[in-house]
mmCIF file of C-alpha atoms in Angstrom:
data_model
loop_
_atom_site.group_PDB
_atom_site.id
_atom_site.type_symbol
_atom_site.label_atom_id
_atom_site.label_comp_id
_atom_site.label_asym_id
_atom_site.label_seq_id
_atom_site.Cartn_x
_atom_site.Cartn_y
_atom_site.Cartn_z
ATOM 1 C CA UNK A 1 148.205 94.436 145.638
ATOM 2 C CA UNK A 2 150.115 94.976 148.370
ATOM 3 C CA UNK A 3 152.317 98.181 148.717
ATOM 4 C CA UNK A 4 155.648 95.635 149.820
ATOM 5 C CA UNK A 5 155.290 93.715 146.227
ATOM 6 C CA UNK A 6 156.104 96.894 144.391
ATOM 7 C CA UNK A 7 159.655 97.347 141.967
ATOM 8 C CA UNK A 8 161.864 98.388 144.353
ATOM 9 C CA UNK A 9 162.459 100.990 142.361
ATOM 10 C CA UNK A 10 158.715 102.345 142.540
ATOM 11 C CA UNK A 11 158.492 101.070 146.650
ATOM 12 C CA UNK A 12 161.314 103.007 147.216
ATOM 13 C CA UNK A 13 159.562 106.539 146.558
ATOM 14 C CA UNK A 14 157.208 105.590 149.241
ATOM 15 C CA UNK A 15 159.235 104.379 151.935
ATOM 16 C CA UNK A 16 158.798 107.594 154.031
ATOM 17 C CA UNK A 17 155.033 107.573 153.569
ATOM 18 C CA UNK A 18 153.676 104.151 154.282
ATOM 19 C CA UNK A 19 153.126 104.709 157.984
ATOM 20 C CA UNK A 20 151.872 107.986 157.580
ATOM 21 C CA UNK A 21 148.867 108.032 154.893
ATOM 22 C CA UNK A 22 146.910 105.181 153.825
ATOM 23 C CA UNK A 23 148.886 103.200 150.081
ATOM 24 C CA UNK A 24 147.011 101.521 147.231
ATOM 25 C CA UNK A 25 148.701 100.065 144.500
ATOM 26 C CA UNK A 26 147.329 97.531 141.307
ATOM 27 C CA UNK A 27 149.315 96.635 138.454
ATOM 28 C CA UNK A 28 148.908 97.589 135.066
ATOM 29 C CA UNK A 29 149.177 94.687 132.307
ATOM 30 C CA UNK A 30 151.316 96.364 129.461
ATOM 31 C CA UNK A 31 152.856 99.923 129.648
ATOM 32 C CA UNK A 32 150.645 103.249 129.724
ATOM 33 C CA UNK A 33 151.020 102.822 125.552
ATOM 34 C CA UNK A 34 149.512 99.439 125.079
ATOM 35 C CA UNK A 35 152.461 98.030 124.652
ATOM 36 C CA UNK A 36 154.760 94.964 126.083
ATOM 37 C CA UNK A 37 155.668 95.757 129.461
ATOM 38 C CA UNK A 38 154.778 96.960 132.986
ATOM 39 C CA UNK A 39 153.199 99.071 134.766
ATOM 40 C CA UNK A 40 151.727 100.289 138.648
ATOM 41 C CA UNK A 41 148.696 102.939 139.781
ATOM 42 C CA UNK A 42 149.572 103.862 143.169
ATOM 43 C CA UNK A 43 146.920 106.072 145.283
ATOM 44 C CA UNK A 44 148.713 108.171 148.070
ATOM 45 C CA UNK A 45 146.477 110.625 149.531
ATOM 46 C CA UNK A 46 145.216 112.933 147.067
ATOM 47 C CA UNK A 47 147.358 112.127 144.767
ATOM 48 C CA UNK A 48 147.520 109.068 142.316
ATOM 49 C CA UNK A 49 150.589 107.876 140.683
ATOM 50 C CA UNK A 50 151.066 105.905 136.807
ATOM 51 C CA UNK A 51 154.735 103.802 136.810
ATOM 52 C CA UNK A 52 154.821 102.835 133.284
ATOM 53 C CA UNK A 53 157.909 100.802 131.277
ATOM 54 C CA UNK A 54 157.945 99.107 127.688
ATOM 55 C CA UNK A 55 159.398 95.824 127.669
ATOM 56 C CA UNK A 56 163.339 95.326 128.372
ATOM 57 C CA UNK A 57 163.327 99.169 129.759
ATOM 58 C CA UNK A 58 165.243 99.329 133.518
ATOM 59 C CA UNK A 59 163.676 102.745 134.451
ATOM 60 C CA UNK A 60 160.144 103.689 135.175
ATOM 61 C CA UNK A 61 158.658 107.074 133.405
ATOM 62 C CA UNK A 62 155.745 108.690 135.793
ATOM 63 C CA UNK A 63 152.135 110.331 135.625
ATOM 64 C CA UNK A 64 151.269 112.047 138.848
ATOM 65 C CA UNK A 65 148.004 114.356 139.744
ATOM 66 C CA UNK A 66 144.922 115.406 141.413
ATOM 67 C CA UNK A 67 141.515 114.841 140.964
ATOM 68 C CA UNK A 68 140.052 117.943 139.152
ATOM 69 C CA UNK A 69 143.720 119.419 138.615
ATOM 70 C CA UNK A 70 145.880 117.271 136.226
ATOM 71 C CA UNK A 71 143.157 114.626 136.402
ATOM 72 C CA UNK A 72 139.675 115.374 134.442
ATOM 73 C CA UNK A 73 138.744 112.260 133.451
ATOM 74 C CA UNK A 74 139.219 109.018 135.281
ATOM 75 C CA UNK A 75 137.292 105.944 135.007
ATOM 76 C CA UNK A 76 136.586 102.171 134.861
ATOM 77 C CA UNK A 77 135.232 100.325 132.342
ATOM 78 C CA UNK A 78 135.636 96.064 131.038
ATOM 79 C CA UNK A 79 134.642 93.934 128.383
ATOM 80 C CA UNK A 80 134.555 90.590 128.455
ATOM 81 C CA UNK A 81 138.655 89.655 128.860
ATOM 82 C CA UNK A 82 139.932 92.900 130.321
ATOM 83 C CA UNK A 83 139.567 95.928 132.565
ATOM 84 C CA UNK A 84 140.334 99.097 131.432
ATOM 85 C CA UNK A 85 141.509 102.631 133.144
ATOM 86 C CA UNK A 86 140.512 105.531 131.252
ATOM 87 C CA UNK A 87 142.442 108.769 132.236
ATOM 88 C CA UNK A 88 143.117 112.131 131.041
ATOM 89 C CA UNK A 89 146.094 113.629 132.909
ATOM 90 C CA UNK A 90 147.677 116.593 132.098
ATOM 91 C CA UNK A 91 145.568 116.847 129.255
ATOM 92 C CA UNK A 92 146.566 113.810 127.360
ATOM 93 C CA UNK A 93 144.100 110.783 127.104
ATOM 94 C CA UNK A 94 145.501 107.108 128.525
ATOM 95 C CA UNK A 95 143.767 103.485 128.497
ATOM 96 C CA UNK A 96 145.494 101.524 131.061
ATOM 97 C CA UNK A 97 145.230 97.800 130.778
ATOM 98 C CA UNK A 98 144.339 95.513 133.423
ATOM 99 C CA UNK A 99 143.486 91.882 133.704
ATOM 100 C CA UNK A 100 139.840 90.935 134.568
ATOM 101 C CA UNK A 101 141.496 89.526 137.857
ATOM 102 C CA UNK A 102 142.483 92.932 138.992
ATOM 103 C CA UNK A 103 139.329 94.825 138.677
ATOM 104 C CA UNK A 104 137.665 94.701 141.741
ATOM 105 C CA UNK A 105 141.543 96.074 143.400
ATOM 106 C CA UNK A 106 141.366 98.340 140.567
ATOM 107 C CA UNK A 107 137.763 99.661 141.704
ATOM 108 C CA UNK A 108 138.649 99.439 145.379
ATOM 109 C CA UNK A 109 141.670 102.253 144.499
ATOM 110 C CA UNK A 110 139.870 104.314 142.359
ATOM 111 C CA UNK A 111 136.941 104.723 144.684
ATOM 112 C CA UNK A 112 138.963 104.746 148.060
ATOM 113 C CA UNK A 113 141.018 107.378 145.778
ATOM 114 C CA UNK A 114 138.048 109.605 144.652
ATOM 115 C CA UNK A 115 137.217 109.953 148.606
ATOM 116 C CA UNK A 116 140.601 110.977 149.468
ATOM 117 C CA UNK A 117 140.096 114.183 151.595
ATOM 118 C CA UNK A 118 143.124 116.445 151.980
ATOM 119 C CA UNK A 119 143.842 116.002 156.491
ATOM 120 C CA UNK A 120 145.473 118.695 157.696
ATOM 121 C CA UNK A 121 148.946 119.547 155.971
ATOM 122 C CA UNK A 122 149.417 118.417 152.270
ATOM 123 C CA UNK A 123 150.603 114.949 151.405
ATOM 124 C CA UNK A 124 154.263 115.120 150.691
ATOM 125 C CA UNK A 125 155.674 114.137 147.731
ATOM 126 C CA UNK A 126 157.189 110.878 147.391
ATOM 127 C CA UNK A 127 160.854 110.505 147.546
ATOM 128 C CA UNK A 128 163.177 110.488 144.428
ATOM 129 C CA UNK A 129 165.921 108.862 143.530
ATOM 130 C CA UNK A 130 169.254 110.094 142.328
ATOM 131 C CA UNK A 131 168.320 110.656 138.493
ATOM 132 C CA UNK A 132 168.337 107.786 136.050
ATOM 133 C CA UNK A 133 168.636 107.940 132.445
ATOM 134 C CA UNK A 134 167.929 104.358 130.761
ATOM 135 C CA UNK A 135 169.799 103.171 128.414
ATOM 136 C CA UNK A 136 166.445 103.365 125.509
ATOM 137 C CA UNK A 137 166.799 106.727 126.434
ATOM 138 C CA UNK A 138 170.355 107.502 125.789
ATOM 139 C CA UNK A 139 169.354 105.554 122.482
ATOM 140 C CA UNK A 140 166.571 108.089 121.166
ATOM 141 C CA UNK A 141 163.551 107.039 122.114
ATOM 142 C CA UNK A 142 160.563 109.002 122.402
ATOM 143 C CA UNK A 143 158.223 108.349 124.967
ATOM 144 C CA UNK A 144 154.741 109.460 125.422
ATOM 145 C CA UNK A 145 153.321 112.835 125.467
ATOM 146 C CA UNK A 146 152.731 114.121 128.671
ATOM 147 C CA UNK A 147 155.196 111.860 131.336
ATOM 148 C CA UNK A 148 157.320 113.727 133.497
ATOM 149 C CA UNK A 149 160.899 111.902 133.703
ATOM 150 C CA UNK A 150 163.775 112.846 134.628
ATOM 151 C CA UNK A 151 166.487 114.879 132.517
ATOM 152 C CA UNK A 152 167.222 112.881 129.357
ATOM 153 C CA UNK A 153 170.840 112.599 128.014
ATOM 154 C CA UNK A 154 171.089 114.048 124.380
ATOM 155 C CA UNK A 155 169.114 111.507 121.993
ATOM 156 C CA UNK A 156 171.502 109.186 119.478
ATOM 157 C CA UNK A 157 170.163 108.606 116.145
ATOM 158 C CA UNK A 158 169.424 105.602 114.916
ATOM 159 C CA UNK A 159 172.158 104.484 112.931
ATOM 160 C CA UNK A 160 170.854 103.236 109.851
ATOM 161 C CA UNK A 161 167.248 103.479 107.866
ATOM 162 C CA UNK A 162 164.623 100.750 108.579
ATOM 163 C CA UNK A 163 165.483 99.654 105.992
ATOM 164 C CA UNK A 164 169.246 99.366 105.774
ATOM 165 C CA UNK A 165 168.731 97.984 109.917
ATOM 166 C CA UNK A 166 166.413 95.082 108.574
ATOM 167 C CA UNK A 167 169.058 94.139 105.545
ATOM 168 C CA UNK A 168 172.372 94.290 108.418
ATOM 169 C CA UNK A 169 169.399 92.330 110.714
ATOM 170 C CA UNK A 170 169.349 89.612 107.517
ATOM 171 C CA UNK A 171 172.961 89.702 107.306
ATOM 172 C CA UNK A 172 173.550 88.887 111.227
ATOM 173 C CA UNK A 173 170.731 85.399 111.086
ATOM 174 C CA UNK A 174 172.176 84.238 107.942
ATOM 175 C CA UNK A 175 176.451 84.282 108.959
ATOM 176 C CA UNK A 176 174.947 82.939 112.493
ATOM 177 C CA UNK A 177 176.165 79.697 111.384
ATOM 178 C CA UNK A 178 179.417 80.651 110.352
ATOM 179 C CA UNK A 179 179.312 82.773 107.064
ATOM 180 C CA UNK A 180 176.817 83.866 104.273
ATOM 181 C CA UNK A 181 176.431 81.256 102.009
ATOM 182 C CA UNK A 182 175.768 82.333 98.286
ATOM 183 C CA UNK A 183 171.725 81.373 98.511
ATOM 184 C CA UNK A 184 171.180 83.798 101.332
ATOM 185 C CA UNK A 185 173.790 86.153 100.287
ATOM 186 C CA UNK A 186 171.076 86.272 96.549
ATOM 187 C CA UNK A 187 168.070 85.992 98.467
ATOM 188 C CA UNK A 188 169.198 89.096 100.536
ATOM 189 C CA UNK A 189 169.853 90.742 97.222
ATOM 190 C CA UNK A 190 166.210 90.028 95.804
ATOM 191 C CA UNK A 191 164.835 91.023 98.741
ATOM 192 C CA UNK A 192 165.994 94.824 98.443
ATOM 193 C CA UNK A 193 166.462 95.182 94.452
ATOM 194 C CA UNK A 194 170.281 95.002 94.763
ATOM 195 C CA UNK A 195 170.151 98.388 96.182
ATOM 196 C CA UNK A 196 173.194 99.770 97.213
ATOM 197 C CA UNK A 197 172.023 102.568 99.122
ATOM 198 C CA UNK A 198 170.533 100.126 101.572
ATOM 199 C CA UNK A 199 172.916 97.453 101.213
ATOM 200 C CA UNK A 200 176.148 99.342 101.883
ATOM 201 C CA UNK A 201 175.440 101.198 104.941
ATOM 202 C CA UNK A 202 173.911 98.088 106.086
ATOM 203 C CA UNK A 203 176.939 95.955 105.472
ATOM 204 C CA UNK A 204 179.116 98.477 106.615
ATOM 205 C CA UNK A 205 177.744 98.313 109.883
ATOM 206 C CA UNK A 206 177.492 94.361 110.284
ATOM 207 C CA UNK A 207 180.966 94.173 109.734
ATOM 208 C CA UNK A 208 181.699 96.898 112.245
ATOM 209 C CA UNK A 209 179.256 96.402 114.949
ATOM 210 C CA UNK A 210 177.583 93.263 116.741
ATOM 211 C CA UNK A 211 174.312 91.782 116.218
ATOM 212 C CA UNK A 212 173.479 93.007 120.060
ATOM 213 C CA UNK A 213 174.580 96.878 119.024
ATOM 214 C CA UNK A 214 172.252 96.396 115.904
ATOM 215 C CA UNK A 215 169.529 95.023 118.120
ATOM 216 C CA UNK A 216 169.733 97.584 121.541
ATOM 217 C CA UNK A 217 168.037 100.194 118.764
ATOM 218 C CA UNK A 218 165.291 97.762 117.935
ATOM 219 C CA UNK A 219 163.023 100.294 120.937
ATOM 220 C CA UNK A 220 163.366 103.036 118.197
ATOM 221 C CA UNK A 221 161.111 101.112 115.749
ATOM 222 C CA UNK A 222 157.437 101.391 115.829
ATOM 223 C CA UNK A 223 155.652 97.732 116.463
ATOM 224 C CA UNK A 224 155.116 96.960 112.582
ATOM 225 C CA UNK A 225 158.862 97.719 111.751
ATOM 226 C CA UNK A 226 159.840 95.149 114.328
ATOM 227 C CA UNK A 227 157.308 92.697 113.050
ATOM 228 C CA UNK A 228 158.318 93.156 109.519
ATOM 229 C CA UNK A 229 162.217 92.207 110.448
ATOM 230 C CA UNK A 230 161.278 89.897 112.618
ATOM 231 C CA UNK A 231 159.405 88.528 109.803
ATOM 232 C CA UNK A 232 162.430 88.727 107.538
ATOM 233 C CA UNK A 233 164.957 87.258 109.813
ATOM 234 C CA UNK A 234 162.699 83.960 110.090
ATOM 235 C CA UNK A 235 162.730 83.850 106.609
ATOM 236 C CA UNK A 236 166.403 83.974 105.789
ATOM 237 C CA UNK A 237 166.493 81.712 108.762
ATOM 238 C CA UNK A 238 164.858 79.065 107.247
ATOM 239 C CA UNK A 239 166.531 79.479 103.384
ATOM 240 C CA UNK A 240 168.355 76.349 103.869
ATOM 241 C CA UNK A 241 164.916 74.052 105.573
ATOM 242 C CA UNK A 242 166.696 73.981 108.646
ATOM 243 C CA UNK A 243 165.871 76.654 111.725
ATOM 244 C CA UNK A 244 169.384 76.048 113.644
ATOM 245 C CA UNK A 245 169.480 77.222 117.340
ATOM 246 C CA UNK A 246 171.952 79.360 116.975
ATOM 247 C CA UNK A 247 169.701 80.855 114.850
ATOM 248 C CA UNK A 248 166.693 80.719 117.191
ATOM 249 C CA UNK A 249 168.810 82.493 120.457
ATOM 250 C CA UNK A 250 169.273 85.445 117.804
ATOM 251 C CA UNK A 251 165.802 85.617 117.102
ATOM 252 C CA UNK A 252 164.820 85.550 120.595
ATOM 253 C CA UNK A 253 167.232 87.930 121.619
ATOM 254 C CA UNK A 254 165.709 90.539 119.011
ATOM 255 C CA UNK A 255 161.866 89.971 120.062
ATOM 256 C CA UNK A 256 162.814 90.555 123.636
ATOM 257 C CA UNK A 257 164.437 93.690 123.000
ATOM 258 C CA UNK A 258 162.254 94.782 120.144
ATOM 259 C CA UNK A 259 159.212 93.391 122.742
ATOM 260 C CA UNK A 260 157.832 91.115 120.577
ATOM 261 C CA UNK A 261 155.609 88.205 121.707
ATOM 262 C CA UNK A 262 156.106 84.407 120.908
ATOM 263 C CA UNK A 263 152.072 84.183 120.076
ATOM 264 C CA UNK A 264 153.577 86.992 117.220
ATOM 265 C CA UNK A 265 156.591 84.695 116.022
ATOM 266 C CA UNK A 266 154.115 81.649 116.189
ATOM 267 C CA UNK A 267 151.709 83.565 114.120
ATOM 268 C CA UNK A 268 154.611 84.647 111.421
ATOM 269 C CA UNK A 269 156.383 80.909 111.100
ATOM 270 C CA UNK A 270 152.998 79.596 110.254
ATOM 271 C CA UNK A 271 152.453 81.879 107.474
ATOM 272 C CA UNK A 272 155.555 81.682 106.214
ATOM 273 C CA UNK A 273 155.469 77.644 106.518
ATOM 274 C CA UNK A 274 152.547 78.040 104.164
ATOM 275 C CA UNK A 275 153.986 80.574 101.719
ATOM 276 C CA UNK A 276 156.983 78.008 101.058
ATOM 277 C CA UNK A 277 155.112 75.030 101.024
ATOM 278 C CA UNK A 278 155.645 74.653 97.380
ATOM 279 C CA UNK A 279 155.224 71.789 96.808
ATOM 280 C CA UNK A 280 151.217 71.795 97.266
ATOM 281 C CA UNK A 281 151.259 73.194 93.807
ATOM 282 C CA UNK A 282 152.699 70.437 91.927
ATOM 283 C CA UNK A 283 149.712 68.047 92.898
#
């Protein structure tokens, strides 16, 4: 791709380079983890560059090193629907995901990158911006192994258990429409053995905080947390045979921060569309 479609916020690093040593650049599809997101490989010199984000993130974390220094391992391989970047750096293995239609950029950079021959003084370091601290950050989460970033504000805890976050999650769909009506306020109930050490802390916080607060942590979860709320909220959602769209924008709202794809929602409706299709067993 070309080095003027970058982020600004990647582009920017450059800016005092691009007439002075040759730029490559591809993008990555997903973040460095395999997860929802973004990400660019940018060759400078001698040097190649990783830009990686999750989903909903505003800053970029970074990889940066040499061939035969921080880099040992660095190669390209595909199957039949993607192109893959395998790279240890710093010690830490990486699979970078590409689409099939980026590959042959993708080979061109690694190649043109694997010639790179230091010409006379070093290449100098990209620029940096005034340090950044995202807001996933500032709420705890841990990012890969191995990135350099900048200096992290002091992590905040999650505020409540999985648990207790997927119960105050269940509490914010089903008072979407107005209030908790005494079917989803019982179903709720079944659904963590009337416990009160998850339903107290949980209802605590729903009456304290918004459904957005609540959500903004959904980052700290691992992929199969997220799923299983998700998974919960469309049930409680659909108590009453009705999926209102107030209902729906909350939803929403918690895959994209929690980075959750529609083909997963789609895939978690059907089953539950089966599961309370009850009336299949009274034929």
């Amino acid at each position: 791709m070309n080095i003027s479609f970058l982020p600004e916020k990647v582009k920017s690093e450059f800016l005092n380079l691009i007439d002075k040593i040759p730029l490559s650049a591809v993008r990555t599809n997903g973040n460095i983890s395999g997860e929802p997101g973004e990400g660019y490989i940018v060759a400078c010199g001698e040097r190649l560059f990783v830009y990686t984000r999750k989903a909903g993130e505003d800053a970029f974390l970074k990889l940066a090193g040499k061939l035969g220094v921080e880099i040992s391992k660095l190669e390209v391989r595909k199957d039949k629907f993607n192109s893959f970047l395998d790279i240890n750096m710093d010690g830490k293995p990486y699979s970078i995901k590409f689409s099939s239609a980026e590959m042959k950029d993708l080979e061109s950079l690694i190649e043109n990158f694997k010639n790179a021959k230091p010409a006379g003084p070093a290449v100098p370091e990209p620029e940096q911006p005034a340090p950044q601290v995202s807001e996933e950050r500032k709420a705890g989460i841990q990012m890969p192994s191995g990135i350099r970033e900048h200096p992290a504000a002091p992590a905040v805890k999650l505020p409540l258990t999985p648990m207790q976050f997927m119960a105050a999650a269940m509490m914010y769909v089903a008072s979407s429409d107005g209030s908790i009506d005494k079917d989803e306020d019982r179903y709720i109930m079944n659904v963590f053995g009337g416990s009160n050490d998850v339903l107290q802390p949980a209802l605590q916080y729903y009456k304290a905080h918004s459904a957005d607060q609540l959500f903004d942590f959904s980052p700290c979860l691992n992929e199969e947390q997220n799923l299983c709320i998700l998974a919960n909220m469309v049930e409680i959602a659909m108590r009453d045979e009705s999926y209102h769209r107030v209902e729906q924008v909350m939803i929403r709202n918690y895959m994209e921060k929690a980075g959750i794809s529609v083909d997963n929602l789609k895939a978690i409706s059907s089953v539950l569309l089966v599961k309370n299709n009850l009336s299949v067993l009274m034929q």
